[in-house]
CSV table of C-alpha atoms in Angstrom, one decimal:
chain,number,residue,atom,x,y,z
A,1,LEU,CA,-4.5,1.4,-7.3
A,2,ALA,CA,-3.6,-1.7,-9.3
A,3,LYS,CA,-3.9,-4.9,-7.4
A,4,THR,CA,-1.5,-7.7,-8.0
A,5,THR,CA,-1.8,-11.4,-7.7
A,6,GLN,CA,1.1,-13.8,-7.4
A,7,PRO,CA,1.5,-17.4,-6.4
A,8,ILE,CA,2.0,-17.7,-2.7
A,9,SER,CA,4.9,-20.1,-3.0
A,10,MET,CA,7.2,-21.9,-5.4
A,11,ASP,CA,9.8,-24.5,-5.1
A,12,SER,CA,12.8,-25.1,-7.3
A,13,TYR,CA,16.2,-26.7,-7.5
A,14,GLU,CA,19.6,-25.2,-8.0
A,15,GLY,CA,20.5,-24.5,-11.5
A,16,GLN,CA,17.0,-24.3,-12.8
A,17,GLU,CA,15.2,-21.3,-14.3
A,18,VAL,CA,12.4,-19.9,-12.2
A,19,ASN,CA,9.5,-17.9,-13.7
A,20,ILE,CA,7.2,-16.1,-11.3
A,21,THR,CA,4.1,-14.6,-12.9
A,22,CYS,CA,2.2,-11.6,-11.5
A,23,SER,CA,-1.4,-10.6,-12.7
A,24,HIS,CA,-2.3,-6.9,-12.6
A,25,ASN,CA,-5.5,-6.7,-14.7
A,26,ASN,CA,-6.3,-3.0,-13.8
A,27,ILE,CA,-2.8,-1.5,-14.5
A,28,ALA,CA,-3.0,2.1,-15.4
A,29,THR,CA,-1.4,3.6,-18.4
A,30,ASN,CA,1.4,5.4,-16.4
A,31,ASP,CA,2.1,2.5,-14.1
A,32,TYR,CA,5.4,0.7,-14.1
A,33,ILE,CA,6.0,-2.9,-13.0
A,34,THR,CA,8.7,-3.3,-10.4
A,35,TRP,CA,10.0,-6.5,-8.6
A,36,TYR,CA,11.6,-6.6,-5.2
A,37,GLN,CA,13.4,-9.4,-3.3
A,38,GLN,CA,13.3,-9.7,0.4
A,39,PHE,CA,15.3,-12.0,2.7
A,40,PRO,CA,14.1,-12.7,6.3
A,41,SER,CA,14.5,-9.7,8.7
A,42,GLN,CA,15.7,-7.5,5.9
A,43,GLY,CA,14.2,-4.7,3.8
A,44,PRO,CA,13.2,-5.5,0.3
A,45,ARG,CA,15.8,-4.9,-2.5
A,46,PHE,CA,15.0,-3.7,-6.0
A,47,ILE,CA,15.5,-6.4,-8.7
A,48,ILE,CA,14.1,-5.0,-12.0
A,49,GLN,CA,11.6,-2.6,-13.4
A,50,GLY,CA,9.8,-2.4,-16.8
A,51,TYR,CA,7.0,-0.8,-18.7
A,52,LYS,CA,6.5,-3.1,-21.6
A,53,THR,CA,8.1,-5.9,-23.7
A,54,LYS,CA,11.3,-7.3,-22.2
A,55,VAL,CA,13.9,-5.9,-19.7
A,56,THR,CA,17.1,-7.7,-18.8
A,57,ASN,CA,19.7,-7.0,-16.2
A,58,GLU,CA,22.5,-8.9,-14.6
A,59,VAL,CA,20.2,-10.8,-12.2
A,60,ALA,CA,16.9,-11.2,-13.9
A,61,SER,CA,14.6,-10.7,-16.9
A,62,LEU,CA,11.1,-9.2,-16.9
A,63,PHE,CA,8.7,-10.2,-19.6
A,64,ILE,CA,5.5,-8.0,-20.1
A,65,PRO,CA,3.0,-8.8,-22.7
A,66,ALA,CA,1.4,-6.2,-25.0
A,67,ASP,CA,-1.7,-5.8,-22.9
A,68,ARG,CA,0.4,-5.3,-19.7
A,69,LYS,CA,-2.1,-7.2,-17.6
A,70,SER,CA,0.5,-9.5,-16.3
A,71,SER,CA,4.3,-9.8,-16.0
A,72,THR,CA,6.8,-12.6,-15.5
A,73,LEU,CA,10.0,-12.4,-13.5
A,74,SER,CA,12.6,-14.9,-14.8
A,75,LEU,CA,15.5,-15.9,-12.7
A,76,PRO,CA,18.1,-17.9,-14.6
A,77,ARG,CA,19.9,-20.8,-12.9
A,78,VAL,CA,18.8,-20.1,-9.4
A,79,SER,CA,21.0,-20.9,-6.3
A,80,LEU,CA,20.2,-21.5,-2.7
A,81,SER,CA,20.9,-17.9,-2.0
A,82,ASP,CA,17.9,-17.0,-4.2
A,83,THR,CA,15.5,-18.3,-1.6
A,84,ALA,CA,13.5,-15.3,-0.7
A,85,VAL,CA,10.1,-13.6,-1.0
A,86,TYR,CA,9.6,-11.8,-4.3
A,87,TYR,CA,7.2,-9.0,-4.7
A,88,CYS,CA,5.5,-7.5,-7.8
A,89,LEU,CA,4.5,-3.9,-7.5
A,90,VAL,CA,2.6,-1.9,-10.0
A,91,GLY,CA,2.5,1.9,-9.8
A,92,LEU,CA,4.8,4.9,-9.2
A,93,THR,CA,6.6,6.2,-6.2
A,94,GLY,CA,6.6,9.6,-4.8
A,95,GLY,CA,4.2,12.6,-5.0
A,96,GLY,CA,1.8,11.0,-2.6
A,97,ASN,CA,1.3,7.9,-4.6
A,98,LYS,CA,1.0,4.7,-2.6
A,99,LEU,CA,3.2,1.9,-3.9
A,100,THR,CA,1.8,-1.1,-2.1
A,101,PHE,CA,3.3,-4.5,-1.6
A,102,GLY,CA,1.2,-7.7,-1.9
A,103,THR,CA,1.8,-10.9,-0.2
A,104,GLY,CA,4.6,-11.8,-2.5
A,105,THR,CA,5.9,-15.3,-3.6
A,106,GLN,CA,8.0,-17.3,-1.3
A,107,LEU,CA,10.6,-19.0,-3.5
A,108,LYS,CA,12.5,-22.0,-2.0
A,109,VAL,CA,15.5,-23.3,-3.7
A,110,GLU,CA,16.9,-26.7,-2.8
A,111,LEU,CA,19.9,-28.7,-3.8
B,1,GLU,CA,24.7,-1.6,2.5
B,2,THR,CA,21.8,0.2,0.9
B,3,GLY,CA,22.6,3.7,2.0
B,4,VAL,CA,19.7,3.7,4.4
B,5,THR,CA,20.5,3.2,8.1
B,6,GLN,CA,18.0,2.4,10.8
B,7,THR,CA,18.5,2.4,14.5
B,8,PRO,CA,18.0,0.6,16.8
B,9,ARG,CA,17.9,-2.8,15.0
B,10,HIS,CA,16.0,-4.3,17.9
B,11,LEU,CA,13.9,-2.7,20.5
B,12,VAL,CA,11.8,-4.1,23.3
B,13,MET,CA,9.4,-1.8,25.1
B,14,GLY,CA,6.5,-1.8,27.5
B,15,MET,CA,3.1,-0.5,26.7
B,16,THR,CA,3.7,2.7,28.7
B,17,ASN,CA,7.1,3.5,27.3
B,18,LYS,CA,8.1,6.2,24.8
B,19,LYS,CA,10.7,5.4,22.3
B,20,SER,CA,11.8,6.5,18.8
B,21,LEU,CA,13.0,4.8,15.7
B,22,LYS,CA,15.6,6.6,13.6
B,23,CYS,CA,16.3,6.4,9.9
B,24,GLU,CA,19.0,8.2,8.0
B,25,GLN,CA,19.6,8.0,4.3
B,26,HIS,CA,23.0,8.9,2.7
B,27,LEU,CA,21.7,8.9,-0.9
B,28,GLY,CA,20.6,12.5,-1.4
B,29,HIS,CA,16.9,11.3,-1.9
B,30,ASN,CA,14.0,13.6,-1.4
B,31,ALA,CA,11.3,11.2,-0.3
B,32,MET,CA,11.2,8.9,2.7
B,33,TYR,CA,8.8,6.2,3.8
B,34,TRP,CA,7.9,4.2,6.9
B,35,TYR,CA,6.6,0.7,6.3
B,36,LYS,CA,5.3,-1.9,8.9
B,37,GLN,CA,5.7,-5.6,8.4
B,38,SER,CA,3.9,-7.9,10.8
B,39,ALA,CA,4.4,-11.7,10.8
B,40,LYS,CA,3.0,-13.3,7.7
B,41,LYS,CA,1.5,-10.1,6.5
B,42,PRO,CA,2.4,-7.8,3.5
B,43,LEU,CA,4.3,-4.7,4.0
B,44,GLU,CA,2.0,-1.9,5.0
B,45,LEU,CA,2.8,1.6,4.0
B,46,MET,CA,2.4,3.9,7.1
B,47,PHE,CA,3.8,7.4,6.1
B,48,VAL,CA,5.3,9.1,3.2
B,49,TYR,CA,7.3,12.3,3.3
B,50,SER,CA,8.2,14.1,0.0
B,51,LEU,CA,10.4,17.2,0.2
B,52,GLU,CA,10.1,17.0,4.0
B,53,GLU,CA,6.3,17.3,3.9
B,54,ARG,CA,4.0,14.4,4.9
B,55,VAL,CA,2.0,13.5,1.8
B,56,GLU,CA,0.6,10.2,3.1
B,57,ASN,CA,-0.8,9.0,6.4
B,58,ASN,CA,-2.2,5.7,5.8
B,59,SER,CA,-4.8,5.6,8.6
B,60,VAL,CA,-2.1,5.0,11.2
B,61,PRO,CA,-3.1,5.2,14.9
B,62,SER,CA,-1.9,8.4,16.6
B,63,ARG,CA,0.4,6.4,18.9
B,64,PHE,CA,2.8,6.4,15.9
B,65,SER,CA,4.1,9.9,15.3
B,66,PRO,CA,6.5,10.5,12.4
B,67,GLU,CA,9.0,13.4,12.2
B,68,CYS,CA,11.0,14.5,9.2
B,69,PRO,CA,13.3,17.3,10.3
B,70,ASN,CA,15.2,17.3,6.9
B,71,SER,CA,15.5,15.3,3.8
B,72,SER,CA,18.1,12.9,5.2
B,73,HIS,CA,16.4,12.0,8.5
B,74,LEU,CA,13.1,10.3,9.4
B,75,PHE,CA,11.9,9.4,12.9
B,76,LEU,CA,9.0,7.4,14.2
B,77,HIS,CA,8.0,8.3,17.7
B,78,LEU,CA,6.3,5.5,19.6
B,79,HIS,CA,4.1,5.9,22.7
B,80,THR,CA,1.6,3.7,24.5
B,81,LEU,CA,1.9,1.0,22.0
B,82,GLN,CA,0.0,-2.3,22.0
B,83,PRO,CA,1.4,-5.8,21.7
B,84,GLU,CA,-0.1,-6.1,18.2
B,85,ASP,CA,2.3,-3.3,17.2
B,86,SER,CA,5.1,-5.7,17.5
B,87,ALA,CA,6.6,-5.9,14.0
B,88,LEU,CA,9.5,-5.1,11.7
B,89,TYR,CA,9.5,-1.4,10.9
B,90,LEU,CA,11.2,-0.5,7.6
B,91,CYS,CA,12.3,2.9,6.4
B,92,ALA,CA,12.9,3.5,2.7
B,93,SER,CA,13.9,6.4,0.5
B,94,SER,CA,13.6,7.4,-3.2
B,95,GLN,CA,14.4,10.2,-5.5
B,96,ASP,CA,11.3,11.6,-7.0
B,97,PRO,CA,10.7,14.7,-9.1
B,98,SER,CA,9.3,17.6,-7.2
B,99,GLY,CA,5.7,17.1,-6.4
B,100,GLY,CA,5.3,14.4,-9.0
B,101,ALA,CA,5.2,10.6,-9.3
B,102,SER,CA,8.1,8.7,-10.6
B,103,THR,CA,9.5,5.3,-11.2
B,104,GLY,CA,12.1,5.9,-8.5
B,105,GLU,CA,13.5,2.8,-6.9
B,106,LEU,CA,12.8,2.3,-3.2
B,107,PHE,CA,15.9,1.8,-1.1
B,108,PHE,CA,15.2,0.1,2.2
B,109,GLY,CA,17.0,0.0,5.5
B,110,GLU,CA,17.4,-3.3,7.3
B,111,GLY,CA,14.6,-2.5,9.6
B,112,SER,CA,14.0,-2.1,13.3
B,113,ARG,CA,12.5,-5.2,15.0
B,114,LEU,CA,10.0,-3.9,17.6
B,115,THR,CA,8.6,-6.0,20.5
B,116,VAL,CA,5.9,-4.6,22.7
B,117,LEU,CA,5.4,-6.4,26.0
Protein backbone atom coordinates (compact mmCIF):
# COMPACT_ATOMS: atom_id res chain seq x y z
CA LEU A 1 0.00 0.00 0.00
CA ALA A 2 1.33 3.40 -0.95
CA LYS A 3 1.89 5.58 2.09
CA THR A 4 1.13 9.27 1.84
CA THR A 5 2.67 12.23 3.64
CA GLN A 6 0.98 15.61 3.88
CA PRO A 7 1.51 18.71 6.00
CA ILE A 8 -0.53 18.50 9.19
CA SER A 9 -1.92 22.01 8.84
CA MET A 10 -1.93 25.09 6.65
CA ASP A 11 -3.29 28.60 7.11
CA SER A 12 -4.50 30.94 4.42
CA TYR A 13 -6.64 34.01 3.84
CA GLU A 14 -9.73 34.45 1.75
CA GLY A 15 -9.07 34.99 -1.92
CA GLN A 16 -5.67 33.32 -1.91
CA GLU A 17 -4.65 30.23 -3.84
CA VAL A 18 -3.78 27.27 -1.65
CA ASN A 19 -1.51 24.43 -2.73
CA ILE A 20 -1.36 21.27 -0.64
CA THR A 21 1.34 18.79 -1.58
CA CYS A 22 1.22 15.08 -0.88
CA SER A 23 4.20 12.73 -1.11
CA HIS A 24 3.68 9.11 -2.18
CA ASN A 25 7.08 7.72 -3.04
CA ASN A 26 6.00 4.08 -3.41
CA ILE A 27 2.99 4.65 -5.63
CA ALA A 28 2.21 1.62 -7.79
CA THR A 29 1.74 1.66 -11.54
CA ASN A 30 -2.01 1.15 -11.33
CA ASP A 31 -2.64 3.54 -8.46
CA TYR A 32 -4.72 6.66 -8.87
CA ILE A 33 -4.41 9.76 -6.69
CA THR A 34 -7.61 11.00 -5.11
CA TRP A 35 -8.30 13.94 -2.83
CA TYR A 36 -11.16 14.21 -0.36
CA GLN A 37 -12.43 17.06 1.79
CA GLN A 38 -13.93 16.58 5.24
CA PHE A 39 -15.83 19.03 7.42
CA PRO A 40 -16.25 18.34 11.17
CA SER A 41 -18.73 15.57 12.00
CA GLN A 42 -19.34 14.79 8.33
CA GLY A 43 -18.10 12.13 5.97
CA PRO A 44 -15.32 12.95 3.49
CA ARG A 45 -16.36 14.25 0.09
CA PHE A 46 -14.58 13.57 -3.20
CA ILE A 47 -12.80 16.57 -4.69
CA ILE A 48 -10.66 15.38 -7.58
CA GLN A 49 -8.81 12.38 -8.97
CA GLY A 50 -5.95 11.94 -11.39
CA TYR A 51 -3.33 9.56 -12.72
CA LYS A 52 -0.75 11.85 -14.30
CA THR A 53 -0.13 15.43 -15.48
CA LYS A 54 -2.92 17.86 -14.67
CA VAL A 55 -6.60 17.49 -13.92
CA THR A 56 -8.98 20.39 -13.39
CA ASN A 57 -12.59 20.54 -12.34
CA GLU A 58 -14.92 23.24 -11.09
CA VAL A 59 -13.46 23.29 -7.58
CA ALA A 60 -9.78 22.37 -7.82
CA SER A 61 -6.78 21.38 -9.90
CA LEU A 62 -4.49 18.44 -9.36
CA PHE A 63 -0.91 18.53 -10.53
CA ILE A 64 1.04 15.28 -10.83
CA PRO A 65 4.67 15.27 -11.98
CA ALA A 66 6.00 12.68 -14.39
CA ASP A 67 7.46 10.44 -11.67
CA ARG A 68 4.10 10.48 -9.82
CA LYS A 69 5.86 10.42 -6.45
CA SER A 70 3.97 13.48 -5.32
CA SER A 71 0.87 15.46 -6.17
CA THR A 72 -0.40 18.95 -5.45
CA LEU A 73 -3.98 19.94 -4.83
CA SER A 74 -4.58 23.54 -5.84
CA LEU A 75 -7.59 25.44 -4.50
CA PRO A 76 -8.06 28.78 -6.29
CA ARG A 77 -9.32 31.77 -4.32
CA VAL A 78 -10.26 30.01 -1.11
CA SER A 79 -13.08 31.19 1.12
CA LEU A 80 -13.93 30.63 4.78
CA SER A 81 -16.06 27.66 3.76
CA ASP A 82 -12.97 25.86 2.46
CA THR A 83 -11.77 25.41 6.04
CA ALA A 84 -11.64 21.63 6.32
CA VAL A 85 -9.36 18.62 6.41
CA TYR A 86 -8.01 17.53 3.04
CA TYR A 87 -6.94 13.93 2.46
CA CYS A 88 -4.68 12.56 -0.23
CA LEU A 89 -5.31 8.91 -1.07
CA VAL A 90 -3.34 6.65 -3.35
CA GLY A 91 -4.72 3.38 -4.64
CA LEU A 92 -7.90 1.87 -5.93
CA THR A 93 -11.23 1.02 -4.38
CA GLY A 94 -13.10 -2.21 -4.50
CA GLY A 95 -12.11 -5.79 -5.08
CA GLY A 96 -10.74 -6.09 -1.58
CA ASN A 97 -8.23 -3.31 -2.02
CA LYS A 98 -7.80 -1.11 0.99
CA LEU A 99 -8.01 2.60 0.30
CA THR A 100 -6.57 4.14 3.43
CA PHE A 101 -6.78 7.67 4.71
CA GLY A 102 -3.80 9.37 6.29
CA THR A 103 -3.92 12.14 8.85
CA GLY A 104 -4.83 14.73 6.25
CA THR A 105 -4.09 18.46 6.14
CA GLN A 106 -6.16 20.82 8.27
CA LEU A 107 -6.67 23.96 6.18
CA LYS A 108 -7.78 27.05 8.05
CA VAL A 109 -8.94 30.02 6.02
CA GLU A 110 -9.29 33.39 7.70
CA LEU A 111 -10.59 36.77 6.64
CA GLU B 1 -27.13 14.84 0.26
CA THR B 2 -24.67 12.18 -0.87
CA GLY B 3 -27.10 9.34 -1.50
CA VAL B 4 -25.81 7.46 1.54
CA THR B 5 -27.99 7.64 4.66
CA GLN B 6 -26.87 6.59 8.10
CA THR B 7 -29.04 6.09 11.18
CA PRO B 8 -29.00 6.93 13.96
CA ARG B 9 -26.92 10.09 13.73
CA HIS B 10 -26.16 9.94 17.44
CA LEU B 11 -26.12 6.96 19.79
CA VAL B 12 -25.25 6.63 23.46
CA MET B 13 -24.95 3.15 24.87
CA GLY B 14 -23.69 1.34 27.92
CA MET B 15 -21.03 -1.30 27.72
CA THR B 16 -23.57 -4.11 28.13
CA ASN B 17 -26.02 -2.87 25.51
CA LYS B 18 -26.60 -4.25 22.04
CA LYS B 19 -27.31 -1.77 19.29
CA SER B 20 -27.01 -1.53 15.53
CA LEU B 21 -25.95 1.14 13.08
CA LYS B 22 -27.70 1.22 9.73
CA CYS B 23 -26.53 2.44 6.36
CA GLU B 24 -28.54 2.66 3.17
CA GLN B 25 -27.27 3.78 -0.21
CA HIS B 26 -29.56 4.97 -2.99
CA LEU B 27 -26.88 5.08 -5.69
CA GLY B 28 -27.05 1.56 -7.09
CA HIS B 29 -23.50 0.86 -5.97
CA ASN B 30 -22.14 -2.63 -5.45
CA ALA B 31 -19.56 -2.04 -2.72
CA MET B 32 -20.06 -0.73 0.80
CA TYR B 33 -17.65 0.13 3.60
CA TRP B 34 -17.52 0.85 7.31
CA TYR B 35 -14.91 3.31 8.58
CA LYS B 36 -14.18 4.41 12.13
CA GLN B 37 -12.94 7.89 12.95
CA SER B 38 -11.75 8.52 16.49
CA ALA B 39 -10.84 11.96 17.77
CA LYS B 40 -7.66 13.26 16.17
CA LYS B 41 -7.00 9.98 14.34
CA PRO B 42 -7.17 9.07 10.67
CA LEU B 43 -10.14 7.22 9.32
CA GLU B 44 -9.71 3.51 9.87
CA LEU B 45 -11.17 1.08 7.38
CA MET B 46 -13.11 -1.62 9.26
CA PHE B 47 -15.03 -3.69 6.75
CA VAL B 48 -15.51 -3.87 2.99
CA TYR B 49 -18.37 -5.61 1.22
CA SER B 50 -18.21 -6.13 -2.52
CA LEU B 51 -21.21 -7.66 -4.25
CA GLU B 52 -22.64 -8.41 -0.80
CA GLU B 53 -19.64 -10.51 0.21
CA ARG B 54 -17.21 -9.41 2.87
CA VAL B 55 -13.81 -8.93 1.25
CA GLU B 56 -12.03 -7.11 4.02
CA ASN B 57 -12.02 -7.38 7.78
CA ASN B 58 -9.33 -5.09 8.99
CA SER B 59 -8.56 -6.87 12.29
CA VAL B 60 -11.69 -5.50 13.87
CA PRO B 61 -12.67 -6.92 17.30
CA SER B 62 -15.56 -9.36 17.28
CA ARG B 63 -17.72 -6.99 19.33
CA PHE B 64 -18.31 -5.29 15.96
CA SER B 65 -20.32 -7.49 13.62
CA PRO B 66 -21.20 -6.32 10.10
CA GLU B 67 -24.11 -7.49 8.03
CA CYS B 68 -24.87 -6.82 4.38
CA PRO B 69 -28.27 -8.31 3.49
CA ASN B 70 -28.29 -6.74 0.01
CA SER B 71 -26.29 -4.29 -2.04
CA SER B 72 -28.20 -1.28 -0.70
CA HIS B 73 -28.01 -1.94 3.03
CA LEU B 74 -25.19 -2.34 5.49
CA PHE B 75 -25.43 -2.81 9.24
CA LEU B 76 -22.91 -2.70 12.03
CA HIS B 77 -24.06 -4.65 15.07
CA LEU B 78 -22.53 -3.54 18.34
CA HIS B 79 -22.32 -5.47 21.60
CA THR B 80 -20.29 -5.22 24.80
CA LEU B 81 -18.41 -2.20 23.52
CA GLN B 82 -15.72 -0.35 25.42
CA PRO B 83 -15.44 3.40 26.04
CA GLU B 84 -12.53 3.56 23.58
CA ASP B 85 -14.96 2.49 20.86
CA SER B 86 -16.58 5.91 21.07
CA ALA B 87 -16.10 7.46 17.65
CA LEU B 88 -17.74 8.62 14.45
CA TYR B 89 -18.68 5.60 12.35
CA LEU B 90 -18.86 6.32 8.66
CA CYS B 91 -20.45 4.27 5.94
CA ALA B 92 -19.43 4.64 2.31
CA SER B 93 -20.30 3.08 -1.03
CA SER B 94 -18.74 2.89 -4.45
CA GLN B 95 -19.35 1.31 -7.83
CA ASP B 96 -16.68 -1.18 -8.70
CA PRO B 97 -16.25 -3.68 -11.50
CA SER B 98 -17.11 -7.22 -10.54
CA GLY B 99 -14.30 -8.63 -8.43
CA GLY B 100 -11.84 -6.04 -9.56
CA ALA B 101 -10.30 -2.82 -8.36
CA SER B 102 -11.39 0.50 -9.73
CA THR B 103 -11.04 4.22 -9.38
CA GLY B 104 -14.54 4.38 -8.01
CA GLU B 105 -15.31 7.44 -5.97
CA LEU B 106 -16.29 6.78 -2.36
CA PHE B 107 -19.59 8.33 -1.33
CA PHE B 108 -19.83 8.78 2.43
CA GLY B 109 -22.78 9.18 4.72
CA GLU B 110 -22.78 11.80 7.45
CA GLY B 111 -21.83 9.26 10.07
CA SER B 112 -23.17 7.92 13.33
CA ARG B 113 -21.64 9.49 16.43
CA LEU B 114 -21.31 6.73 19.03
CA THR B 115 -20.64 7.32 22.69
CA VAL B 116 -20.00 4.34 24.95
CA LEU B 117 -20.42 5.00 28.65
